[in-house]
Amino acid sequence: MSALNPYRPGLFVSLEGIDGAGKSTQLQAVVDVLRAAGRQVVLTREPGGTEIGEKIRELLLHQSMHPATEALLMFAARQEHVLRVIEPSLLGGADVVCDRFTAATLAYQGGGKGVPAERLEALARWVHPGLLPDVIVLIDVPPEVAAQRLAQTRQRDRFEQESVDFFARVRANYLQQAAASPDRWLVVDGTQSPEAVQGIITQHLKKALQLFESK
């Protein structure tokens, strides 16, 4: 529920997955489903989403730093994002579709790089108390498949250059989070065709939207 209003009219959706999972391919499809239902939609991303957040994103993607520093910068960007974009949009009646949210920090900086979960969870309670996505879509692929996809793309950023073992830890953390909150998470096999993945996500979102609007 929202930190400011437990009865907010906007639906909050985040897409998650390791680099190379195919997450970005599905973002516009999610937006299209919601708009087809007559919803106003704000598409955004993390880290980023604001002027300050985008500057922090450049540091995170290209500047080497300690994992704890990464985590703190992620939440610094997220604070601006929540206050300036996410909360105002949700309270104003718009749905928010976000390319990653706090689940990514728990998976990458926590599961992948070993920052203690209790520290990350404390930061989450400070930055967005009570605010969680209503729907979290995890596009799940084995790290080896993701690595093959990344090898065929543009020049990779600092995270995309991480090892297969790193992404195995990130993936495991994502799956643990999903197993702990099955009502909130949808795990989709990302090795299927983009059309098949899109179909599964579309059907899930339509059902989630019906439940959300009936509350």
mmCIF file of C-alpha atoms in Angstrom:
data_model
loop_
_atom_site.group_PDB
_atom_site.id
_atom_site.type_symbol
_atom_site.label_atom_id
_atom_site.label_comp_id
_atom_site.label_asym_id
_atom_site.label_seq_id
_atom_site.Cartn_x
_atom_site.Cartn_y
_atom_site.Cartn_z
ATOM 1 C CA MET A 1 0.000 0.000 0.000
ATOM 2 C CA SER A 2 1.026 3.588 -0.497
ATOM 3 C CA ALA A 3 3.043 5.353 2.166
ATOM 4 C CA LEU A 4 0.726 8.363 1.784
ATOM 5 C CA ASN A 5 -2.644 6.807 1.050
ATOM 6 C CA PRO A 6 -3.558 3.121 1.517
ATOM 7 C CA TYR A 7 -6.413 3.569 -0.959
ATOM 8 C CA ARG A 8 -4.472 5.074 -3.855
ATOM 9 C CA PRO A 9 -6.162 4.777 -7.260
ATOM 10 C CA GLY A 10 -3.010 3.944 -9.267
ATOM 11 C CA LEU A 11 -1.681 0.438 -9.893
ATOM 12 C CA PHE A 12 2.066 -0.025 -9.318
ATOM 13 C CA VAL A 13 3.807 -2.617 -11.533
ATOM 14 C CA SER A 14 7.517 -3.419 -11.628
ATOM 15 C CA LEU A 15 9.411 -5.660 -14.039
ATOM 16 C CA GLU A 16 12.401 -7.566 -12.734
ATOM 17 C CA GLY A 17 15.021 -9.976 -14.019
ATOM 18 C CA ILE A 18 18.743 -10.424 -14.450
ATOM 19 C CA ASP A 19 20.454 -8.523 -17.253
ATOM 20 C CA GLY A 20 19.691 -10.290 -20.502
ATOM 21 C CA ALA A 21 16.384 -11.749 -19.329
ATOM 22 C CA GLY A 22 14.371 -9.838 -21.922
ATOM 23 C CA LYS A 23 12.697 -7.539 -19.447
ATOM 24 C CA SER A 24 13.031 -4.388 -21.531
ATOM 25 C CA THR A 25 11.271 -6.086 -24.449
ATOM 26 C CA GLN A 26 8.113 -6.495 -22.338
ATOM 27 C CA LEU A 27 7.869 -3.016 -20.823
ATOM 28 C CA GLN A 28 5.890 -1.440 -23.638
ATOM 29 C CA ALA A 29 3.570 -4.463 -23.767
ATOM 30 C CA VAL A 30 2.694 -3.901 -20.108
ATOM 31 C CA VAL A 31 2.000 -0.236 -20.793
ATOM 32 C CA ASP A 32 -0.164 -1.156 -23.791
ATOM 33 C CA VAL A 33 -2.283 -3.575 -21.734
ATOM 34 C CA LEU A 34 -3.014 -0.932 -19.111
ATOM 35 C CA ARG A 35 -3.739 1.797 -21.645
ATOM 36 C CA ALA A 36 -6.063 -0.530 -23.543
ATOM 37 C CA ALA A 37 -8.026 -0.836 -20.280
ATOM 38 C CA GLY A 38 -8.435 2.952 -20.248
ATOM 39 C CA ARG A 39 -5.746 3.589 -17.661
ATOM 40 C CA GLN A 40 -3.328 6.518 -17.580
ATOM 41 C CA VAL A 41 0.211 5.112 -17.391
ATOM 42 C CA VAL A 42 3.596 6.472 -16.359
ATOM 43 C CA LEU A 43 6.576 4.426 -17.614
ATOM 44 C CA THR A 44 9.788 4.932 -15.654
ATOM 45 C CA ARG A 45 12.969 3.140 -14.596
ATOM 46 C CA GLU A 46 15.437 2.535 -11.802
ATOM 47 C CA PRO A 47 17.976 3.699 -11.129
ATOM 48 C CA GLY A 48 16.780 6.886 -12.768
ATOM 49 C CA GLY A 49 13.375 8.380 -13.355
ATOM 50 C CA THR A 50 14.360 11.893 -12.251
ATOM 51 C CA GLU A 51 17.118 14.324 -13.181
ATOM 52 C CA ILE A 52 19.109 13.429 -10.075
ATOM 53 C CA GLY A 53 18.306 9.742 -10.486
ATOM 54 C CA GLU A 54 19.633 9.685 -14.036
ATOM 55 C CA LYS A 55 22.907 11.269 -12.934
ATOM 56 C CA ILE A 56 23.226 8.659 -10.189
ATOM 57 C CA ARG A 57 22.455 5.975 -12.786
ATOM 58 C CA GLU A 58 25.471 7.044 -14.846
ATOM 59 C CA LEU A 59 27.708 6.675 -11.791
ATOM 60 C CA LEU A 60 26.284 3.281 -10.920
ATOM 61 C CA LEU A 61 26.576 1.848 -14.413
ATOM 62 C CA HIS A 62 30.063 3.097 -15.209
ATOM 63 C CA GLN A 63 31.978 3.887 -12.010
ATOM 64 C CA SER A 64 33.518 1.131 -9.890
ATOM 65 C CA MET A 65 32.568 1.361 -6.201
ATOM 66 C CA HIS A 66 32.003 -0.642 -3.018
ATOM 67 C CA PRO A 67 28.757 -2.681 -2.938
ATOM 68 C CA ALA A 68 27.550 -0.726 0.101
ATOM 69 C CA THR A 69 28.069 2.529 -1.804
ATOM 70 C CA GLU A 70 26.080 1.053 -4.692
ATOM 71 C CA ALA A 71 23.218 0.227 -2.354
ATOM 72 C CA LEU A 72 23.176 3.685 -0.786
ATOM 73 C CA LEU A 73 23.203 5.358 -4.183
ATOM 74 C CA MET A 74 20.385 3.104 -5.378
ATOM 75 C CA PHE A 75 18.244 4.221 -2.471
ATOM 76 C CA ALA A 76 19.251 7.857 -2.880
ATOM 77 C CA ALA A 77 17.997 7.733 -6.468
ATOM 78 C CA ARG A 78 14.915 5.830 -5.312
ATOM 79 C CA GLN A 79 14.068 8.475 -2.710
ATOM 80 C CA GLU A 80 13.886 11.161 -5.401
ATOM 81 C CA HIS A 81 11.985 8.799 -7.668
ATOM 82 C CA VAL A 82 9.351 7.931 -5.070
ATOM 83 C CA LEU A 83 8.801 11.506 -3.930
ATOM 84 C CA ARG A 84 8.815 13.171 -7.342
ATOM 85 C CA VAL A 85 7.376 10.552 -9.704
ATOM 86 C CA ILE A 86 5.982 7.345 -8.232
ATOM 87 C CA GLU A 87 3.896 8.585 -5.307
ATOM 88 C CA PRO A 88 2.457 11.653 -7.063
ATOM 89 C CA SER A 89 1.516 9.540 -10.080
ATOM 90 C CA LEU A 90 -0.159 6.800 -8.030
ATOM 91 C CA LEU A 91 -2.047 9.256 -5.842
ATOM 92 C CA GLY A 92 -3.100 11.193 -8.938
ATOM 93 C CA GLY A 93 -4.724 8.109 -10.410
ATOM 94 C CA ALA A 94 -2.054 7.031 -12.905
ATOM 95 C CA ASP A 95 -0.611 3.538 -13.025
ATOM 96 C CA VAL A 96 3.170 3.330 -12.717
ATOM 97 C CA VAL A 97 5.160 0.770 -14.693
ATOM 98 C CA CYS A 98 8.731 0.689 -13.415
ATOM 99 C CA ASP A 99 11.756 -1.044 -14.918
ATOM 100 C CA ARG A 100 13.066 -2.437 -11.591
ATOM 101 C CA PHE A 101 12.368 -1.336 -8.008
ATOM 102 C CA THR A 102 13.625 -2.362 -4.572
ATOM 103 C CA ALA A 103 13.486 -6.081 -5.393
ATOM 104 C CA ALA A 104 16.392 -5.439 -7.766
ATOM 105 C CA THR A 105 18.514 -3.909 -5.019
ATOM 106 C CA LEU A 106 17.793 -6.862 -2.742
ATOM 107 C CA ALA A 107 18.788 -9.216 -5.570
ATOM 108 C CA TYR A 108 21.810 -7.390 -7.004
ATOM 109 C CA GLN A 109 23.447 -5.675 -4.046
ATOM 110 C CA GLY A 110 22.105 -8.185 -1.528
ATOM 111 C CA GLY A 111 22.099 -11.576 -3.215
ATOM 112 C CA GLY A 112 24.752 -10.756 -5.789
ATOM 113 C CA LYS A 113 27.221 -8.705 -3.789
ATOM 114 C CA GLY A 114 26.540 -9.656 -0.190
ATOM 115 C CA VAL A 115 25.195 -6.445 1.333
ATOM 116 C CA PRO A 116 23.244 -7.667 4.405
ATOM 117 C CA ALA A 117 19.519 -7.927 3.724
ATOM 118 C CA GLU A 118 18.617 -6.258 7.009
ATOM 119 C CA ARG A 119 20.482 -3.097 5.968
ATOM 120 C CA LEU A 120 18.730 -2.976 2.607
ATOM 121 C CA GLU A 121 15.344 -3.619 4.225
ATOM 122 C CA ALA A 122 15.976 -0.819 6.723
ATOM 123 C CA LEU A 123 16.725 1.564 3.868
ATOM 124 C CA ALA A 124 13.551 0.453 2.099
ATOM 125 C CA ARG A 125 11.468 1.159 5.206
ATOM 126 C CA TRP A 126 13.000 4.632 5.378
ATOM 127 C CA VAL A 127 12.728 5.536 1.689
ATOM 128 C CA HIS A 128 9.300 4.087 0.857
ATOM 129 C CA PRO A 129 7.556 2.917 4.054
ATOM 130 C CA GLY A 130 4.635 0.705 3.150
ATOM 131 C CA LEU A 131 4.966 1.254 -0.597
ATOM 132 C CA LEU A 132 5.444 -1.895 -2.671
ATOM 133 C CA PRO A 133 4.476 -2.755 -6.247
ATOM 134 C CA ASP A 134 1.051 -4.361 -6.536
ATOM 135 C CA VAL A 135 2.406 -6.647 -9.272
ATOM 136 C CA ILE A 136 6.034 -7.714 -9.663
ATOM 137 C CA VAL A 137 6.796 -9.545 -12.901
ATOM 138 C CA LEU A 138 10.001 -11.581 -12.824
ATOM 139 C CA ILE A 139 11.209 -12.705 -16.233
ATOM 140 C CA ASP A 140 13.354 -15.638 -15.250
ATOM 141 C CA VAL A 141 16.167 -17.092 -17.363
ATOM 142 C CA PRO A 142 19.277 -19.118 -16.510
ATOM 143 C CA PRO A 143 22.401 -16.928 -16.318
ATOM 144 C CA GLU A 144 23.974 -18.835 -19.212
ATOM 145 C CA VAL A 145 21.080 -17.889 -21.495
ATOM 146 C CA ALA A 146 21.255 -14.266 -20.369
ATOM 147 C CA ALA A 147 25.000 -14.196 -21.020
ATOM 148 C CA GLN A 148 24.499 -15.447 -24.585
ATOM 149 C CA ARG A 149 21.958 -12.707 -25.218
ATOM 150 C CA LEU A 150 24.171 -9.992 -23.740
ATOM 151 C CA ALA A 151 27.106 -11.103 -25.870
ATOM 152 C CA GLN A 152 25.084 -10.176 -28.959
ATOM 153 C CA THR A 153 24.102 -6.694 -27.810
ATOM 154 C CA ARG A 154 25.685 -3.264 -27.579
ATOM 155 C CA GLN A 155 28.652 -2.390 -25.369
ATOM 156 C CA ARG A 156 27.830 -3.686 -21.912
ATOM 157 C CA ASP A 157 27.696 -1.579 -18.742
ATOM 158 C CA ARG A 158 29.402 -2.481 -15.451
ATOM 159 C CA PHE A 159 26.601 -4.742 -14.234
ATOM 160 C CA GLU A 160 26.141 -6.491 -17.557
ATOM 161 C CA GLN A 161 29.832 -7.450 -17.435
ATOM 162 C CA GLU A 162 29.434 -9.393 -14.173
ATOM 163 C CA SER A 163 30.162 -13.132 -14.080
ATOM 164 C CA VAL A 164 27.700 -15.962 -14.608
ATOM 165 C CA ASP A 165 28.186 -16.899 -10.935
ATOM 166 C CA PHE A 166 27.145 -13.376 -9.901
ATOM 167 C CA PHE A 167 23.959 -13.580 -11.951
ATOM 168 C CA ALA A 168 23.244 -17.047 -10.524
ATOM 169 C CA ARG A 169 23.224 -15.491 -7.046
ATOM 170 C CA VAL A 170 21.039 -12.617 -8.226
ATOM 171 C CA ARG A 171 18.595 -15.016 -9.847
ATOM 172 C CA ALA A 172 18.433 -17.183 -6.725
ATOM 173 C CA ASN A 173 17.607 -14.141 -4.599
ATOM 174 C CA TYR A 174 14.880 -13.046 -7.005
ATOM 175 C CA LEU A 175 13.307 -16.504 -6.853
ATOM 176 C CA GLN A 176 13.469 -16.493 -3.049
ATOM 177 C CA GLN A 177 11.668 -13.158 -2.954
ATOM 178 C CA ALA A 178 9.015 -14.449 -5.350
ATOM 179 C CA ALA A 179 8.473 -17.618 -3.324
ATOM 180 C CA ALA A 180 7.996 -15.536 -0.173
ATOM 181 C CA SER A 181 5.239 -13.383 -1.739
ATOM 182 C CA PRO A 182 3.478 -15.458 -4.413
ATOM 183 C CA ASP A 183 0.374 -13.230 -4.392
ATOM 184 C CA ARG A 184 2.458 -10.243 -5.481
ATOM 185 C CA TRP A 185 4.915 -11.910 -7.883
ATOM 186 C CA LEU A 186 4.500 -13.479 -11.304
ATOM 187 C CA VAL A 187 7.463 -15.610 -12.411
ATOM 188 C CA VAL A 188 7.596 -16.123 -16.182
ATOM 189 C CA ASP A 189 9.930 -18.493 -18.028
ATOM 190 C CA GLY A 190 11.923 -16.043 -20.125
ATOM 191 C CA THR A 191 13.359 -18.745 -22.396
ATOM 192 C CA GLN A 192 10.029 -18.834 -24.225
ATOM 193 C CA SER A 193 9.408 -16.656 -27.268
ATOM 194 C CA PRO A 194 8.788 -12.951 -26.562
ATOM 195 C CA GLU A 195 5.222 -13.446 -27.816
ATOM 196 C CA ALA A 196 4.592 -16.277 -25.345
ATOM 197 C CA VAL A 197 6.048 -14.256 -22.471
ATOM 198 C CA GLN A 198 3.932 -11.286 -23.462
ATOM 199 C CA GLY A 199 0.792 -13.425 -23.518
ATOM 200 C CA ILE A 200 1.354 -14.726 -19.988
ATOM 201 C CA ILE A 201 2.053 -11.254 -18.635
ATOM 202 C CA THR A 202 -0.979 -9.806 -20.410
ATOM 203 C CA GLN A 203 -3.382 -12.347 -18.935
ATOM 204 C CA HIS A 204 -1.947 -11.893 -15.443
ATOM 205 C CA LEU A 205 -2.187 -8.107 -15.642
ATOM 206 C CA LYS A 206 -5.788 -8.207 -16.798
ATOM 207 C CA LYS A 207 -6.734 -10.346 -13.795
ATOM 208 C CA ALA A 208 -4.693 -8.180 -11.416
ATOM 209 C CA LEU A 209 -6.356 -5.050 -12.768
ATOM 210 C CA GLN A 210 -9.823 -6.522 -12.246
ATOM 211 C CA LEU A 211 -8.984 -7.336 -8.632
ATOM 212 C CA PHE A 212 -7.441 -3.899 -8.081
ATOM 213 C CA GLU A 213 -10.431 -2.040 -9.505
ATOM 214 C CA SER A 214 -12.872 -4.108 -7.445
ATOM 215 C CA LYS A 215 -11.317 -3.041 -4.131
#
